[in-house]
CSV table of C-alpha atoms and ligand atoms in Angstrom, one decimal:
chain,number,residue,atom,x,y,z
A,1,MET,CA,0.0,0.0,0.0
A,2,THR,CA,2.9,2.3,0.7
A,3,ALA,CA,4.2,1.8,-2.9
A,4,LEU,CA,0.8,2.5,-4.3
A,5,ALA,CA,0.4,5.6,-2.1
A,6,GLN,CA,3.7,6.9,-3.4
A,7,ALA,CA,2.8,6.2,-7.0
A,8,HIS,CA,-0.5,8.1,-6.7
A,9,ASP,CA,0.8,10.9,-4.3
A,10,ALA,CA,-1.8,9.7,-1.7
A,11,VAL,CA,-1.8,10.7,1.9
A,12,ASN,CA,-0.3,7.6,3.5
A,13,LEU,CA,-2.5,6.5,6.4
A,14,GLY,CA,-1.4,2.9,5.9
A,15,GLN,CA,1.8,1.8,7.4
A,16,GLY,CA,2.0,2.8,11.1
A,17,PHE,CA,5.0,5.0,11.6
A,18,PRO,CA,5.0,8.7,12.7
A,19,ASP,CA,5.8,11.3,10.0
A,20,PHE,CA,6.9,13.8,12.6
A,21,PRO,CA,10.3,13.9,14.4
A,22,PRO,CA,10.9,12.3,17.8
A,23,PRO,CA,11.0,14.5,20.8
A,24,ALA,CA,14.2,16.7,21.3
A,25,PHE,CA,15.2,15.0,24.5
A,26,VAL,CA,15.2,11.6,22.8
A,27,LEU,CA,17.4,12.8,19.9
A,28,ALA,CA,19.7,14.5,22.4
A,29,ALA,CA,20.1,11.2,24.2
A,30,ALA,CA,21.0,9.5,20.9
A,31,GLU,CA,23.6,12.3,20.1
A,32,ARG,CA,25.2,11.8,23.5
A,33,ALA,CA,25.3,8.0,23.1
A,34,ALA,CA,26.7,8.3,19.5
A,35,ARG,CA,29.6,10.4,20.9
A,36,GLY,CA,30.1,8.3,24.0
A,37,GLU,CA,32.6,5.7,25.0
A,38,GLN,CA,30.4,2.6,24.5
A,39,GLN,CA,30.6,1.8,20.8
A,40,GLN,CA,31.4,-1.9,20.8
A,41,TYR,CA,29.2,-5.0,21.2
A,42,ALA,CA,26.8,-4.7,24.0
A,43,ARG,CA,26.1,-7.4,26.6
A,44,GLY,CA,24.2,-10.1,24.7
A,45,ALA,CA,21.1,-10.0,26.8
A,46,GLY,CA,21.1,-6.2,26.6
A,47,ALA,CA,23.1,-3.2,27.9
A,48,ILE,CA,22.6,-3.4,31.6
A,49,GLU,CA,21.7,0.4,31.8
A,50,LEU,CA,18.7,-0.3,29.6
A,51,CYS,CA,17.8,-3.6,31.3
A,52,GLN,CA,17.8,-1.7,34.7
A,53,ARG,CA,15.6,1.1,33.3
A,54,VAL,CA,13.1,-1.3,31.7
A,55,ALA,CA,13.0,-3.4,34.9
A,56,ALA,CA,12.4,-0.3,37.1
A,57,ASP,CA,9.6,1.0,34.8
A,58,ALA,CA,7.8,-2.3,34.5
A,59,SER,CA,8.1,-3.4,38.2
A,60,PRO,CA,5.1,-1.4,39.6
A,61,GLY,CA,2.7,-2.6,36.9
A,62,LEU,CA,3.9,-6.2,37.3
A,63,GLY,CA,3.6,-6.0,41.0
A,64,ARG,CA,7.1,-7.4,41.6
A,65,ALA,CA,10.7,-6.3,41.5
A,66,ILE,CA,12.0,-7.3,38.1
A,67,ASP,CA,15.6,-8.6,38.1
A,68,PRO,CA,17.3,-6.6,35.3
A,69,ALA,CA,20.1,-9.1,34.9
A,70,ARG,CA,18.0,-12.2,34.5
A,71,GLU,CA,14.4,-11.1,33.6
A,72,VAL,CA,14.9,-8.5,30.9
A,73,THR,CA,16.3,-9.3,27.4
A,74,ILE,CA,16.9,-6.5,24.9
A,75,THR,CA,16.0,-7.3,21.2
A,76,VAL,CA,16.0,-5.8,17.8
A,77,GLY,CA,12.6,-4.3,18.2
A,78,ALA,CA,9.5,-6.1,19.4
A,79,THR,CA,9.8,-7.9,16.0
A,80,GLU,CA,12.9,-9.9,17.1
A,81,ALA,CA,11.4,-10.3,20.6
A,82,LEU,CA,8.4,-12.1,19.1
A,83,PHE,CA,10.5,-14.2,16.7
A,84,ALA,CA,13.0,-15.3,19.3
A,85,THR,CA,10.2,-16.1,21.8
A,86,ILE,CA,8.2,-18.1,19.3
A,87,MET,CA,11.3,-20.0,18.1
A,88,ALA,CA,12.2,-20.7,21.7
A,89,LEU,CA,8.8,-22.0,22.8
A,90,VAL,CA,7.1,-23.6,19.8
A,91,GLU,CA,8.2,-27.1,18.6
A,92,PRO,CA,7.2,-28.4,15.2
A,93,GLY,CA,3.5,-29.4,15.1
A,94,GLU,CA,2.5,-27.5,18.3
A,95,GLU,CA,-0.5,-25.3,18.2
A,96,VAL,CA,-0.5,-21.5,18.8
A,97,LEU,CA,-3.7,-19.5,19.4
A,98,LEU,CA,-3.9,-16.1,17.7
A,99,LEU,CA,-6.7,-13.6,17.9
A,100,GLU,CA,-7.8,-12.0,14.6
A,101,PRO,CA,-7.1,-9.5,13.3
A,102,PHE,CA,-3.5,-10.3,14.2
A,103,TYR,CA,-0.2,-8.5,13.8
A,104,ASP,CA,1.1,-10.0,10.7
A,105,SER,CA,4.5,-11.3,12.0
A,106,TYR,CA,2.8,-13.7,14.5
A,107,PRO,CA,1.6,-16.4,12.0
A,108,ALA,CA,4.8,-16.0,9.9
A,109,ASN,CA,6.9,-16.7,13.0
A,110,VAL,CA,4.8,-19.7,14.0
A,111,ALA,CA,5.2,-21.1,10.5
A,112,ILE,CA,9.0,-20.6,10.6
A,113,ALA,CA,9.0,-22.5,14.0
A,114,GLY,CA,7.0,-25.3,12.3
A,115,GLY,CA,4.0,-24.8,14.5
A,116,CYS,CA,0.4,-24.3,13.4
A,117,CYS,CA,-2.1,-21.5,14.1
A,118,ARG,CA,-5.6,-21.7,15.4
A,119,TYR,CA,-7.6,-18.4,15.1
A,120,VAL,CA,-10.2,-16.8,17.2
A,121,PRO,CA,-11.7,-13.6,15.7
A,122,LEU,CA,-12.5,-10.5,17.7
A,123,ARG,CA,-16.0,-9.4,16.7
A,124,VAL,CA,-17.7,-6.0,16.5
A,125,GLU,CA,-20.3,-5.7,19.2
A,126,GLY,CA,-22.3,-2.7,18.2
A,127,GLN,CA,-21.5,0.5,20.1
A,128,ARG,CA,-19.3,-1.4,22.5
A,129,GLY,CA,-16.8,-1.8,19.7
A,130,TRP,CA,-14.5,-4.8,19.4
A,131,GLY,CA,-15.2,-7.7,21.8
A,132,LEU,CA,-13.7,-11.1,22.4
A,133,ASP,CA,-16.2,-13.9,22.8
A,134,LEU,CA,-14.7,-15.7,25.8
A,135,ASP,CA,-16.7,-18.8,25.1
A,136,GLU,CA,-15.3,-19.0,21.6
A,137,LEU,CA,-11.8,-18.6,23.1
A,138,ALA,CA,-12.5,-21.3,25.7
A,139,ALA,CA,-13.7,-23.7,23.0
A,140,ALA,CA,-10.5,-23.1,20.9
A,141,MET,CA,-8.1,-23.7,23.8
A,142,HIS,CA,-7.2,-27.2,24.9
A,143,ASP,CA,-4.5,-29.1,26.7
A,144,GLY,CA,-2.5,-29.3,23.4
A,145,THR,CA,-2.4,-25.5,23.0
A,146,ARG,CA,1.2,-24.4,23.5
A,147,LEU,CA,1.0,-20.7,23.3
A,148,LEU,CA,-1.5,-17.8,23.1
A,149,VAL,CA,-0.4,-14.5,21.6
A,150,LEU,CA,-2.3,-11.5,23.0
A,151,ASN,CA,-1.8,-7.9,22.0
A,152,THR,CA,-3.1,-5.1,24.2
A,153,PRO,CA,-3.6,-2.3,23.3
A,154,HIS,CA,-4.5,-4.1,20.1
A,155,ASN,CA,-3.3,-3.3,16.6
A,156,PRO,CA,-5.3,-2.9,14.3
A,157,THR,CA,-8.6,-2.5,16.3
A,158,GLY,CA,-7.4,-0.1,19.1
A,159,LYS,CA,-9.1,-2.5,21.6
A,160,VAL,CA,-7.7,-2.3,25.2
A,161,PHE,CA,-8.5,-5.6,27.0
A,162,ASP,CA,-10.1,-4.9,30.4
A,163,ARG,CA,-9.6,-6.7,33.7
A,164,ASP,CA,-12.6,-9.0,33.3
A,165,GLU,CA,-11.4,-10.2,29.9
A,166,LEU,CA,-7.8,-10.6,31.1
A,167,THR,CA,-8.9,-12.5,34.2
A,168,VAL,CA,-10.9,-15.1,32.1
A,169,ILE,CA,-7.9,-15.4,29.6
A,170,ALA,CA,-5.6,-15.9,32.6
A,171,GLU,CA,-7.8,-18.6,34.1
A,172,LEU,CA,-8.1,-20.5,30.7
A,173,CYS,CA,-4.3,-20.4,30.2
A,174,GLN,CA,-3.7,-21.8,33.7
A,175,ARG,CA,-6.4,-24.5,33.3
A,176,HIS,CA,-4.8,-25.7,30.0
A,177,ASP,CA,-1.1,-25.0,31.0
A,178,VAL,CA,-0.7,-22.5,28.1
A,179,LEU,CA,2.1,-20.0,27.8
A,180,VAL,CA,1.3,-16.4,26.8
A,181,ILE,CA,3.1,-13.8,24.8
A,182,CYS,CA,1.6,-10.4,25.7
A,183,ASP,CA,2.6,-7.9,23.1
A,184,GLU,CA,2.3,-4.4,24.7
A,185,VAL,CA,4.2,-2.2,22.2
A,186,TYR,CA,1.3,0.4,22.5
A,187,GLU,CA,1.4,0.5,26.3
A,188,ARG,CA,1.8,4.3,26.4
A,189,LEU,CA,-0.8,5.0,23.8
A,190,LEU,CA,-4.0,4.8,25.8
A,191,PHE,CA,-6.9,7.3,25.7
A,192,ASP,CA,-9.8,8.6,27.8
A,193,GLY,CA,-8.2,7.9,31.2
A,194,ARG,CA,-7.5,4.2,30.5
A,195,GLU,CA,-4.6,2.6,32.4
A,196,HIS,CA,-2.4,-0.1,31.0
A,197,LEU,CA,-3.0,-3.5,32.7
A,198,ARG,CA,-0.4,-6.2,32.3
A,199,LEU,CA,-1.6,-9.7,32.0
A,200,ALA,CA,1.6,-10.9,33.7
A,201,SER,CA,0.5,-9.1,36.9
A,202,LEU,CA,-2.6,-11.3,37.3
A,203,PRO,CA,-2.4,-14.1,39.9
A,204,GLY,CA,-0.6,-17.1,38.5
A,205,MET,CA,0.5,-15.4,35.3
A,206,TRP,CA,4.1,-14.4,36.0
A,207,GLU,CA,5.0,-18.1,35.7
A,208,ARG,CA,3.7,-18.3,32.1
A,209,THR,CA,3.7,-14.9,30.5
A,210,LEU,CA,6.4,-13.2,28.4
A,211,THR,CA,5.8,-9.4,28.1
A,212,ILE,CA,7.1,-7.8,25.0
A,213,SER,CA,7.4,-4.1,24.2
A,214,SER,CA,9.6,-1.6,22.4
A,215,ALA,CA,10.7,2.0,22.2
A,216,GLY,CA,9.4,2.6,18.7
A,217,LYS,CA,5.9,3.8,19.3
A,218,THR,CA,6.5,5.4,22.7
A,219,PHE,CA,9.3,7.7,21.4
A,220,SER,CA,8.3,7.9,17.7
A,221,VAL,CA,11.5,6.1,16.8
A,222,THR,CA,10.3,3.1,14.9
A,223,GLY,CA,13.6,3.0,12.9
A,224,TRP,CA,15.7,2.4,16.0
A,225,LYS,CA,14.4,-1.1,16.6
A,226,ILE,CA,15.0,-1.4,20.3
A,227,GLY,CA,12.6,-3.8,22.0
A,228,TRP,CA,12.6,-6.2,25.0
A,229,VAL,CA,11.1,-9.3,26.6
A,230,ILE,CA,10.3,-9.4,30.3
A,231,ALA,CA,9.8,-12.8,31.7
A,232,ASN,CA,10.9,-15.1,34.6
A,233,PRO,CA,14.5,-16.4,34.5
A,234,LYS,CA,13.6,-19.8,33.0
A,235,LEU,CA,11.5,-18.3,30.1
A,236,SER,CA,14.1,-15.5,29.7
A,237,LEU,CA,16.9,-18.0,29.4
A,238,ALA,CA,14.9,-19.9,26.6
A,239,VAL,CA,14.5,-16.6,24.7
A,240,ARG,CA,18.2,-15.7,25.2
A,241,ARG,CA,19.3,-19.1,23.7
A,242,ILE,CA,17.6,-18.1,20.5
A,243,HIS,CA,18.5,-14.4,20.6
A,244,GLN,CA,22.2,-15.3,20.9
A,245,TRP,CA,22.0,-16.8,17.4
A,246,ILE,CA,20.0,-14.0,15.7
A,247,PRO,CA,21.7,-10.6,16.4
A,248,PHE,CA,23.8,-11.8,19.4
A,249,ALA,CA,23.7,-8.2,20.7
A,250,VAL,CA,21.7,-5.1,19.8
A,251,ALA,CA,23.0,-1.6,18.8
A,252,THR,CA,24.8,-0.3,21.9
A,253,PRO,CA,24.4,3.5,21.5
A,254,LEU,CA,20.7,3.2,20.7
A,255,GLN,CA,20.1,1.0,23.8
A,256,LEU,CA,21.8,3.7,25.9
A,257,ALA,CA,19.8,6.4,24.3
A,258,VAL,CA,16.5,4.5,25.0
A,259,ALA,CA,17.7,4.0,28.6
A,260,GLU,CA,18.2,7.8,29.0
A,261,ALA,CA,14.9,8.5,27.2
A,262,LEU,CA,13.0,6.2,29.6
A,263,GLU,CA,14.6,7.8,32.6
A,264,ARG,CA,13.8,11.4,31.6
A,265,ALA,CA,10.3,10.9,30.2
A,266,PRO,CA,8.4,10.9,33.4
A,267,GLU,CA,10.1,14.0,34.9
A,268,LEU,CA,9.4,15.8,31.6
A,269,GLY,CA,5.7,14.9,31.7
A,270,TYR,CA,6.3,13.3,28.3
A,271,TYR,CA,3.8,10.4,28.7
A,272,ASP,CA,0.9,12.7,29.5
A,273,GLU,CA,1.9,14.9,26.5
A,274,LEU,CA,2.0,11.9,24.3
A,275,ARG,CA,-1.5,10.8,25.3
A,276,GLN,CA,-2.8,14.3,24.7
A,277,LEU,CA,-1.1,14.5,21.3
A,278,TYR,CA,-2.5,11.2,20.1
A,279,THR,CA,-6.0,11.8,21.6
A,280,ALA,CA,-6.2,15.0,19.6
A,281,LYS,CA,-5.0,13.2,16.4
A,282,ARG,CA,-7.4,10.3,17.0
A,283,ASP,CA,-10.4,12.7,17.4
A,284,ARG,CA,-9.3,14.6,14.2
A,285,LEU,CA,-9.2,11.4,12.2
A,286,VAL,CA,-12.4,9.9,13.7
A,287,SER,CA,-14.4,13.1,12.9
A,288,ALA,CA,-12.9,13.2,9.4
A,289,LEU,CA,-14.0,9.6,8.7
A,290,THR,CA,-17.4,10.2,10.2
A,291,ASP,CA,-18.0,13.4,8.2
A,292,ALA,CA,-17.0,11.5,5.1
A,293,GLY,CA,-19.8,8.9,5.7
A,294,LEU,CA,-17.5,6.1,6.9
A,295,ARG,CA,-18.2,4.5,10.3
A,296,PRO,CA,-15.1,4.5,12.5
A,297,LEU,CA,-14.9,2.5,15.7
A,298,THR,CA,-13.3,4.8,18.2
A,299,PRO,CA,-10.1,3.2,19.5
A,300,GLY,CA,-9.2,3.1,23.2
A,301,GLY,CA,-5.5,2.8,22.4
A,302,THR,CA,-2.8,2.5,19.7
A,303,TYR,CA,-2.6,4.9,16.7
A,304,PHE,CA,-5.0,3.0,14.5
A,305,VAL,CA,-8.7,3.2,13.8
A,306,ILE,CA,-10.7,0.7,11.9
A,307,ALA,CA,-13.8,2.0,10.0
A,308,ASP,CA,-16.7,0.2,8.5
A,309,VAL,CA,-16.5,1.3,4.9
A,310,GLY,CA,-19.2,-1.1,3.6
A,311,ALA,CA,-21.8,1.5,2.5
A,312,CYS,CA,-19.2,3.5,0.6
A,313,ALA,CA,-17.6,0.4,-1.0
A,314,GLU,CA,-21.1,-0.8,-2.1
A,315,ALA,CA,-22.0,2.6,-3.6
A,316,ALA,CA,-18.7,2.6,-5.5
A,317,GLY,CA,-19.2,-1.0,-6.7
A,318,LEU,CA,-16.2,-2.4,-4.8
A,319,GLU,CA,-16.3,-6.0,-3.7
A,320,ASP,CA,-14.1,-6.2,-0.7
A,321,ASP,CA,-11.6,-4.4,1.6
A,322,VAL,CA,-8.7,-4.8,-0.8
A,323,ALA,CA,-10.6,-3.3,-3.7
A,324,PHE,CA,-11.8,-0.4,-1.5
A,325,CYS,CA,-8.4,0.4,-0.1
A,326,ARG,CA,-6.8,0.4,-3.6
A,327,TRP,CA,-9.6,2.6,-4.9
A,328,LEU,CA,-9.4,5.0,-2.0
A,329,THR,CA,-5.6,5.3,-2.6
A,330,THR,CA,-5.7,5.8,-6.4
A,331,GLU,CA,-9.0,7.7,-6.8
A,332,ILE,CA,-9.4,9.7,-3.6
A,333,GLY,CA,-5.8,10.1,-2.6
A,334,VAL,CA,-5.9,8.6,0.9
A,335,ALA,CA,-4.2,5.2,1.6
A,336,PRO,CA,-5.5,2.9,4.3
A,337,ILE,CA,-4.7,-0.8,4.8
A,338,PRO,CA,-7.1,-3.7,4.0
A,339,PRO,CA,-7.5,-5.6,7.3
A,340,SER,CA,-8.1,-9.0,5.6
A,341,ALA,CA,-4.3,-9.1,5.6
A,342,PHE,CA,-4.6,-9.6,9.3
A,343,TYR,CA,-6.9,-12.7,9.2
A,344,GLY,CA,-6.4,-16.3,8.3
A,345,LYS,CA,-8.3,-17.7,5.3
A,346,GLU,CA,-11.2,-19.0,7.4
A,347,HIS,CA,-12.3,-15.6,8.8
A,348,ALA,CA,-11.0,-13.2,6.1
A,349,ALA,CA,-14.5,-12.4,5.0
A,350,LEU,CA,-15.1,-10.6,8.4
A,351,ALA,CA,-12.8,-7.9,7.0
A,352,ARG,CA,-14.6,-7.3,3.7
A,353,ARG,CA,-16.3,-4.1,4.9
A,354,LEU,CA,-13.3,-2.7,6.9
A,355,ALA,CA,-10.3,-0.4,6.4
A,356,ARG,CA,-7.5,0.5,8.8
A,357,PHE,CA,-6.3,4.1,9.0
A,358,CYS,CA,-3.5,5.3,11.2
A,359,PHE,CA,-3.3,8.7,12.9
A,360,CYS,CA,0.4,8.9,13.8
A,361,LYS,CA,0.7,11.7,11.2
A,362,GLN,CA,1.2,15.4,11.3
A,363,ASP,CA,-2.0,17.4,11.7
A,364,ALA,CA,-1.4,18.8,8.2
A,365,SER,CA,-1.4,15.3,6.7
A,366,LEU,CA,-4.6,14.4,8.7
A,367,ASP,CA,-6.2,17.6,7.5
A,368,GLN,CA,-5.2,16.9,3.9
A,369,ALA,CA,-6.7,13.4,4.2
A,370,ALA,CA,-9.9,14.9,5.7
A,371,GLU,CA,-10.3,17.3,2.8
A,372,ARG,CA,-9.8,14.5,0.2
A,373,LEU,CA,-12.2,12.2,2.0
A,374,THR,CA,-15.0,14.8,1.6
A,375,LYS,CA,-15.1,13.7,-2.0
A,376,LEU,CA,-16.7,10.5,-0.7
A,377,GLY,CA,-19.9,12.5,-0.3
A,378,TYR,CA,-20.4,12.4,-4.0
A,379,VAL,CA,-20.1,8.6,-4.0
A,380,LEU,CA,-22.5,8.1,-1.1
A,381,ARG,CA,-25.0,10.8,-2.2
A,382,PRO,CA,-24.6,11.1,-6.0
A,383,GLY,CA,-26.1,14.2,-7.5
A,384,LYS,CA,-25.8,16.3,-4.3
A,385,THR,CA,-23.4,19.2,-4.3
B,1,PMP,N1,3.7,-5.7,17.6
B,1,PMP,C1,2.8,-4.9,17.1
B,1,PMP,C2,1.3,-5.2,17.5
B,1,PMP,C3,3.1,-3.9,16.3
B,1,PMP,O1,2.1,-3.1,15.8
B,1,PMP,C4,4.5,-3.7,15.9
B,1,PMP,C5,4.9,-2.6,15.0
B,1,PMP,N2,4.0,-2.2,14.0
B,1,PMP,C6,5.4,-4.6,16.4
B,1,PMP,C7,5.0,-5.6,17.3
B,1,PMP,C8,6.9,-4.5,16.0
B,1,PMP,O2,7.5,-3.5,16.8
B,1,PMP,P1,9.0,-3.1,16.5
B,1,PMP,O3,8.9,-2.0,15.5
B,1,PMP,O4,9.5,-2.6,17.9
B,1,PMP,O5,9.8,-4.2,16.0
């Protein structure tokens, strides 16, 4: 979609990366680290300065003192964290449970590990937005399930799993002795007073949960690729045994820069600022989509919004989400992502009426998209001026 957006000079609301610079204090930290003394291979499991900072930040939410030396592993973004973890835990033929729509690297990683995926779709529950049918999840999980991958706040729906849902998920995982990857890369992007709740903090879950996150979204530095896995020593060791043979160690100065950024962020009030910034961008995009006659489901977190574009797609004679997203890019000049890419074959039809838009863009880009989207009025109400 990015290539198509470029070819047609469309506003790219497809791929999720900010088109504005990272905060000055983050860039200053990188400059300092780039000129500093530590320029050689980092400690394999991660520069201890960063492990200490990640551990200190995560300890309150996890309700325990995380050991930086044994329970935090630094990786090449959350992407490598996911890959190393899945390679470490999944043996050929073992079953992994994924919720749909999923982040696209999950099934690819499971396939590389030789495992197989079973899918449970999230479903739109009217005004309440995206819900997980816990009975459907219970029916899909069994004693042979090795791993569940959960993502909260959730890309692409913006769903934030609440305590009740996480409690049922936790009980099911314990009943069937299932390990869990909790992908929390959007942990700082929560709206309307929501708080981030970590699955690993629920009773009985520290033993079986690997919490994955990264600096990319929090500091608008997706290109730095600094991520981490937090897990008990036994699970961390399993991840490290794979990580050792992927990058061995991660870029030293960028680890030190992230350590400094994490340390300074709270005192600068950065996290509140980030929430305010993204709340305003979310509201801007949601109203633009609504005004254009599309039906967005307001996200509780992340920088994505999914809209029901069915009425518009039908009016324009487009058969599914892929056709709609291509058309919106080439004819209207706004590029979204077709969410069927985030479903297995069985449930892909659930995405036929949907499109994903991201709002991690400058206000000028969002306003330009809004202006272009007004053209949809002619499609939905032909003849009206
Ligand atoms: N998980 C999810 C849900 C994501 O959206 C992303 C990035 N788009 C990642 C993992 C990968 O994160 P990173 O860029 O830190 O590798």
